Amino acid sequence: MGVTCVCQVPVAEGKSVQQTVDMVHKKLEQLGAVKQGNFWVDCETYHATGNTTGQPSKLLYVMHNSETPLSCMALFEGGPGLTADANFDVLMVKLKSHFQNAKGHKVESRGTRYRYCDFLVKIGTIAMSSSARGISVEVEYCACVIPGDCWNLVKEFMQSFLGSNTPELPAVFTNKAEGLYAPVDCTDTMSQYLELFGKVRKQQVIPGSGVR
Amino acid sequence: MEAPPVTVMPVTGGTINMMEYLLQGSVLDQSLESLLHRLRGLCDNMEPESFSDHELVYLLKGQQGNPFMLRARRSLLHPTAPWHLRYLGQPEVGDKSRHALVRNCVDVAASHSLPEFLNEMGFRMDNEFVAKGQVFRKGVMKVVVSKLLRVLATGNTENTEPLSLSYLVELSVLAPAGQDTVSEDMRSFAEQLKPLVHLEKIDPKRLM
């Protein structure tokens, strides 16, 4: 896994989510990127029941990524994370009296995967309860694992098809101590998706987005 | 850099309910060698695997009912290997003629942040121990001969003392629910280990 950046692209003025996604696809294809299948990333929310101290119960997020189909990542916001195999979902079912699945909170991003030389670009439509809520863009530079060394290159590449929507260096990388390395188990990527999904959950429903 | 295959449903290899069939017994230290000798003869022809594991038992106390128990195990011989998290359900009651203890089992491999993560979930460590021994296999059956050691200072696996003067012998099979021929096969194998060791179905509730 190389250095990965996840950001959001706002829906273009007067266009629908699907139309904006198509516009980004077109730009990538003009650059010379090659379509390479599909991808999905999803996030389920569990909250702890039986909290006797009266504090708001902790939220546990369980995420899956099609790049690592046999794994899942469990995260507490701002807390420790765990990478486990797919049986962790079965374990969460056993724990249902202690951790309830907030089914309406499931967010997922699905879309196409493009390859351009050493870059992997994934454009996804973020959906919650089958209504499109936004667009996610994930750019991975597979040749490098040190964000400090390749950020300028990644940013320049993103500018070529995202224009002014190019983000700044993600907080996950600036918060790390020196010697920034992207960990092999894609924790950093999933934290970025988690942050993005959190933002999208709080946003209002885009009028006219409807069912895809 | 080909896209991994994406199916409509996420690939989850373990959604079938797996059951663990278990028979247990023990041998005194001085009888260990003869048991190992017989197992080497009866079991599949391969070098018996030695292990040295540190197991922590975590409990989550809920508002009602019994606390939820999880067992987290790591290898002391292979410190970089993933942790093994195990949930064991209540033993299935009913069929008294069934020869082995049957209970639901969920096994999850997890990264090294497991203890910290379990604490964040609300689990608290109840006890820990070290198990050292050997694993033998015969087809789907697994025979584990282990010495259980008490950890004297929490978290310090160097300082241990044996829990007893014997070795625990466990014969187990992991199979999907509903395969009742499994306990028959286990019983016939257990017969071959008599009189060195008597493997029987031990109900954990009777020990509480």
XYZ file of C-alpha atoms in Angstrom:
420
model
C 0.000 0.000 0.000
C 1.388 3.354 -0.964
C 0.668 6.825 0.347
C -3.064 7.355 0.030
C -5.139 10.521 0.126
C -8.927 10.502 0.428
C -10.923 13.633 -0.291
C -14.351 14.802 -1.268
C -15.394 16.448 -4.509
C -18.395 18.779 -4.282
C -21.241 18.191 -6.714
C -20.919 20.583 -9.677
C -23.350 23.532 -9.923
C -26.598 22.487 -11.489
C -25.477 18.894 -11.997
C -26.446 15.648 -10.277
C -24.056 13.413 -8.354
C -23.869 10.941 -11.242
C -23.131 13.696 -13.761
C -20.294 15.072 -11.625
C -18.836 11.568 -11.264
C -19.013 11.140 -15.044
C -17.190 14.459 -15.516
C -14.316 13.279 -13.293
C -14.194 9.936 -15.101
C -13.928 11.757 -18.429
C -11.030 13.904 -17.191
C -9.188 10.810 -15.981
C -9.719 8.982 -19.247
C -8.430 12.004 -21.168
C -5.282 11.884 -19.026
C -4.792 8.293 -20.097
C -5.987 6.413 -17.020
C -7.223 2.865 -17.565
C -10.368 1.517 -15.915
C -9.571 -1.479 -13.702
C -12.720 -2.844 -12.140
C -14.751 -1.586 -9.220
C -14.229 -0.907 -5.558
C -16.262 -0.342 -2.432
C -15.586 0.871 1.073
C -18.226 0.666 3.762
C -18.588 1.671 7.364
C -21.030 0.349 9.961
C -21.656 1.998 13.309
C -22.142 0.191 16.595
C -22.882 1.854 19.883
C -22.234 0.401 23.293
C -25.380 -0.348 25.274
C -25.626 -0.616 28.996
C -23.656 2.481 29.801
C -24.150 3.076 33.502
C -21.935 6.146 33.936
C -24.299 8.403 32.004
C -21.613 9.448 29.552
C -22.505 9.335 25.856
C -21.799 5.786 24.707
C -18.751 5.195 22.586
C -19.178 4.636 18.881
C -17.432 1.690 17.300
C -16.953 1.777 13.549
C -16.391 -1.413 11.569
C -15.112 -0.804 8.064
C -14.460 -2.990 5.045
C -12.454 -2.294 1.907
C -12.601 -4.250 -1.336
C -8.792 -3.946 -1.630
C -8.566 -6.244 1.415
C -11.705 -8.364 1.095
C -10.837 -10.840 3.848
C -10.127 -8.196 6.483
C -12.046 -5.664 8.412
C -10.972 -2.680 10.440
C -12.596 -1.717 13.701
C -12.016 1.828 14.940
C -13.001 4.016 17.823
C -13.056 7.653 16.764
C -9.802 9.131 17.983
C -9.050 5.864 19.740
C -7.331 2.552 19.099
C -7.982 0.583 15.947
C -7.926 -3.115 15.238
C -7.337 -5.002 12.002
C -9.002 -8.402 12.047
C -10.225 -11.034 9.640
C -13.750 -11.278 8.280
C -14.956 -13.336 11.266
C -14.959 -10.146 13.324
C -18.385 -9.383 11.827
C -19.663 -12.721 13.135
C -18.259 -11.828 16.561
C -20.102 -8.477 16.501
C -23.321 -10.417 15.900
C -22.588 -12.466 19.046
C -21.984 -9.212 20.919
C -25.313 -7.720 19.859
C -26.598 -7.349 23.390
C -23.574 -5.194 24.266
C -23.062 -3.373 20.971
C -26.033 -2.413 18.865
C -25.705 -1.953 15.125
C -27.120 1.412 14.095
C -28.356 0.126 10.745
C -29.460 3.523 9.437
C -25.922 4.859 9.889
C -24.230 2.548 7.404
C -22.300 4.595 4.854
C -20.650 3.175 1.779
C -18.743 4.453 -1.197
C -18.879 2.489 -4.431
C -17.401 3.229 -7.802
C -14.770 2.674 -10.425
C -11.095 2.056 -10.008
C -8.619 3.643 -12.419
C -4.920 3.016 -12.875
C -2.579 5.685 -14.214
C 1.057 4.552 -14.169
C 1.945 4.309 -10.457
C -1.300 5.912 -9.306
C -4.510 4.189 -8.342
C -7.545 6.464 -8.425
C -10.915 5.459 -7.046
C -13.963 7.634 -7.634
C -16.877 6.613 -5.481
C -20.430 7.721 -4.866
C -21.025 7.960 -1.131
C -24.440 6.603 -0.229
C -26.360 6.368 3.005
C -29.700 4.503 3.110
C -29.488 4.199 -0.685
C -29.461 7.947 -1.269
C -26.369 9.482 -2.839
C -24.768 11.969 -0.461
C -21.496 12.929 -2.100
C -18.450 11.898 -4.068
C -15.224 10.467 -2.671
C -11.888 10.428 -4.438
C -9.043 8.205 -3.259
C -5.609 8.644 -4.825
C -2.857 6.187 -3.997
C 0.731 6.595 -5.086
C 1.921 2.992 -4.978
C 5.610 3.700 -5.422
C 6.188 5.415 -2.079
C 5.257 4.894 1.561
C 6.586 8.133 3.024
C 4.023 10.941 2.731
C 6.625 13.677 3.217
C 8.595 12.513 0.186
C 5.824 12.314 -2.390
C 3.088 14.709 -1.293
C 4.040 17.362 -3.846
C 3.835 14.836 -6.676
C 0.483 13.487 -5.482
C -0.893 17.014 -5.151
C 0.237 17.943 -8.668
C -1.378 14.800 -10.064
C -4.635 15.528 -8.261
C -4.667 19.095 -9.570
C -4.593 17.747 -13.142
C -8.066 16.266 -12.827
C -9.562 17.810 -9.661
C -8.461 21.384 -10.284
C -9.381 23.628 -7.388
C -10.899 20.737 -5.417
C -7.446 19.385 -4.562
C -7.114 18.991 -0.795
C -4.241 19.881 1.526
C -2.014 17.271 3.206
C -4.396 15.005 5.170
C -4.429 15.444 8.937
C -3.471 11.786 9.529
C -0.033 12.519 8.115
C 0.565 15.851 9.845
C -0.442 14.371 13.204
C 2.269 11.747 13.045
C 5.714 12.132 14.505
C 8.641 12.526 12.125
C 9.507 9.499 10.049
C 6.015 9.371 8.609
C 5.337 5.982 7.119
C 2.061 4.748 5.670
C 1.373 1.497 7.554
C 0.867 -1.649 5.501
C -2.542 -2.421 6.970
C -4.150 0.714 5.449
C -5.176 2.164 8.848
C -4.437 5.685 7.585
C -6.617 5.234 4.512
C -9.522 3.937 6.580
C -9.185 6.792 9.105
C -9.472 9.244 6.233
C -12.592 7.489 4.925
C -14.033 7.507 8.432
C -13.507 11.269 8.704
C -15.061 11.783 5.275
C -18.074 9.599 6.066
C -18.551 11.495 9.332
C -18.650 14.776 7.444
C -21.100 13.383 4.911
C -23.401 12.053 7.646
C -23.689 15.540 9.088
C -24.360 17.170 5.711
C -27.900 17.708 4.546
C -29.390 15.413 1.958
C -28.637 16.721 -1.531
C -32.000 17.646 -3.114
C -32.956 15.434 -6.019
C -30.301 12.821 -5.349
C -32.887 10.050 -4.820
C -32.134 6.388 -5.320
C -29.196 5.604 -7.606
C -2.097 -3.974 -9.687
C -5.201 -5.767 -10.937
C -8.425 -4.996 -9.093
C -9.270 -7.713 -6.581
C -12.487 -9.560 -7.476
C -15.486 -7.594 -6.249
C -18.649 -9.565 -5.643
C -22.038 -8.166 -4.788
C -21.843 -9.547 -1.242
C -18.682 -8.994 0.775
C -16.513 -12.088 1.003
C -16.924 -13.388 4.525
C -15.433 -16.838 4.878
C -16.803 -17.488 8.318
C -20.515 -16.860 8.285
C -21.308 -20.570 8.662
C -21.739 -21.363 12.325
C -18.727 -23.385 13.372
C -18.977 -25.731 16.324
C -16.162 -27.039 18.453
C -16.390 -30.683 19.551
C -14.217 -31.297 22.603
C -12.991 -34.160 24.785
C -10.568 -33.536 27.647
C -8.393 -35.521 29.962
C -5.067 -35.303 31.729
C -1.870 -37.269 32.356
C 0.654 -36.957 35.170
C 4.058 -35.532 34.224
C 5.742 -38.921 34.540
C 3.369 -40.515 32.006
C 3.834 -37.834 29.375
C 6.477 -39.614 27.313
C 4.390 -42.757 26.790
C 1.425 -40.667 25.697
C 3.524 -38.655 23.236
C 4.963 -41.896 21.890
C 1.510 -43.340 21.251
C 0.273 -40.103 19.701
C 3.254 -40.010 17.354
C 2.255 -43.472 16.204
C -1.473 -42.862 15.827
C -1.473 -39.361 14.387
C -0.593 -38.018 10.949
C 3.013 -38.419 9.993
C 4.583 -35.038 10.530
C 6.845 -33.382 13.052
C 4.706 -32.559 16.075
C 4.399 -28.835 16.447
C 5.556 -27.270 19.711
C 3.911 -24.148 20.985
C 4.252 -21.691 23.820
C 1.265 -19.369 24.056
C 0.143 -16.618 26.365
C -3.605 -16.553 26.816
C -5.612 -13.729 28.369
C -9.244 -14.119 29.325
C -11.350 -10.968 28.977
C -14.792 -10.375 30.455
C -17.382 -7.765 29.512
C -19.906 -7.181 32.257
C -23.270 -6.245 30.898
C -26.366 -4.915 32.593
C -27.873 -8.345 32.978
C -26.890 -11.927 32.449
C -23.505 -13.532 32.557
C -20.423 -11.563 31.528
C -19.349 -12.056 27.917
C -16.047 -13.923 27.714
C -13.378 -13.683 25.029
C -10.025 -15.449 24.937
C -7.065 -13.677 23.368
C -4.022 -15.779 22.617
C -0.614 -14.897 21.278
C 2.420 -17.018 20.482
C 5.527 -16.445 22.574
C 7.590 -18.345 19.997
C 6.411 -16.237 17.051
C 5.958 -12.727 18.427
C 5.060 -11.181 15.066
C 2.217 -13.629 14.351
C -1.295 -12.183 14.713
C -3.281 -12.585 17.942
C -5.981 -15.206 17.999
C -9.280 -14.126 19.483
C -11.769 -16.832 20.367
C -15.382 -16.817 21.449
C -16.854 -20.044 22.838
C -20.604 -20.307 23.321
C -22.557 -22.257 25.896
C -22.285 -26.044 25.512
C -25.189 -27.512 23.599
C -27.470 -29.360 25.933
C -29.757 -32.185 25.088
C -28.485 -35.337 23.520
C -26.887 -37.169 26.434
C -25.665 -39.875 24.101
C -23.549 -37.362 22.211
C -19.998 -38.210 23.144
C -18.294 -34.862 22.942
C -18.908 -31.390 24.342
C -20.324 -29.237 21.535
C -20.254 -25.462 21.554
C -20.385 -22.611 19.101
C -16.976 -21.230 18.234
C -15.872 -18.035 16.507
C -12.162 -17.565 15.732
C -10.815 -14.185 14.673
C -7.237 -13.303 13.783
C -6.394 -9.815 15.013
C -3.586 -7.294 14.956
C -1.331 -6.462 17.893
C -3.511 -3.615 19.132
C -5.980 -6.226 20.418
C -5.534 -5.815 24.217
C -5.826 -2.020 23.998
C -8.824 -2.342 21.710
C -10.628 -4.800 23.973
C -10.104 -2.438 26.919
C -11.611 0.393 24.893
C -14.634 -1.827 24.147
C -15.154 -2.277 27.869
C -13.557 -5.692 28.351
C -11.397 -6.210 31.415
C -8.769 -8.908 31.762
C -9.915 -11.537 34.208
C -6.969 -13.925 34.258
C -4.044 -15.025 32.150
C -1.859 -18.085 31.817
C 0.847 -19.575 29.647
C 0.357 -22.882 27.853
C 3.308 -24.871 26.527
C 3.076 -28.150 24.700
C 2.640 -29.961 21.437
C -0.062 -30.237 18.780
C -0.805 -33.439 16.859
C -3.243 -33.914 13.991
C -5.242 -36.828 12.660
C -7.336 -35.756 9.711
C -9.639 -33.043 11.036
C -8.973 -34.021 14.662
C -6.515 -32.029 16.673
C -4.828 -33.312 19.838
C -3.207 -30.736 22.073
C -1.027 -31.786 24.999
C -0.214 -28.778 27.137
C 1.269 -27.727 30.440
C -0.552 -24.811 31.979
C 1.560 -22.290 33.840
C 0.419 -19.601 36.206
C 1.659 -16.071 35.480
C 2.949 -14.674 38.782
C 3.103 -10.980 37.885
C 0.541 -9.574 35.454
C 1.917 -9.340 31.966
C 5.236 -10.962 32.835
C 5.421 -14.236 30.954
C 9.014 -14.947 32.000
C 8.050 -15.578 35.601
C 5.707 -18.568 35.641
C 5.043 -21.654 37.709
C 3.190 -24.828 36.742
C -0.449 -24.945 37.764
C -0.331 -28.686 38.486
C 1.794 -31.810 38.187
C 0.016 -32.933 35.041
C -0.515 -32.152 31.375
C -3.900 -31.273 29.897
C -4.885 -33.375 26.884
C -7.576 -32.049 24.554
C -9.060 -33.717 21.488
C -11.042 -31.271 19.364
C -12.638 -30.856 15.973
C -13.926 -27.670 14.393
C -16.858 -28.465 12.109
C -19.975 -26.753 10.761
C -23.124 -27.239 12.838
C -25.062 -30.441 12.343
C -22.272 -32.938 11.679
C -22.914 -35.506 14.340
C -20.636 -38.245 12.973
C -17.745 -36.176 14.259
C -18.266 -37.167 17.879
C -18.346 -40.866 16.900
C -14.937 -40.561 15.226
C -13.618 -38.737 18.250
C -14.849 -41.426 20.595
C -13.149 -44.223 18.626
C -9.895 -42.282 18.595
C -10.170 -41.661 22.316
C -10.598 -45.434 22.834
C -7.177 -45.977 21.270
C -5.564 -43.700 23.822
C -6.861 -45.706 26.771
C -5.551 -46.575 29.333
C -2.819 -43.939 29.010
C -5.376 -41.158 29.156
C -9.135 -41.113 29.605
C -10.673 -38.452 27.420
C -14.163 -37.496 28.379
C -16.808 -34.877 27.958
C -16.350 -32.458 30.837
C -19.125 -29.954 31.373
C -17.502 -26.628 32.388
C -20.561 -25.751 34.496
C -19.903 -28.648 36.859
C -16.555 -27.134 37.750
C -17.895 -23.713 38.775
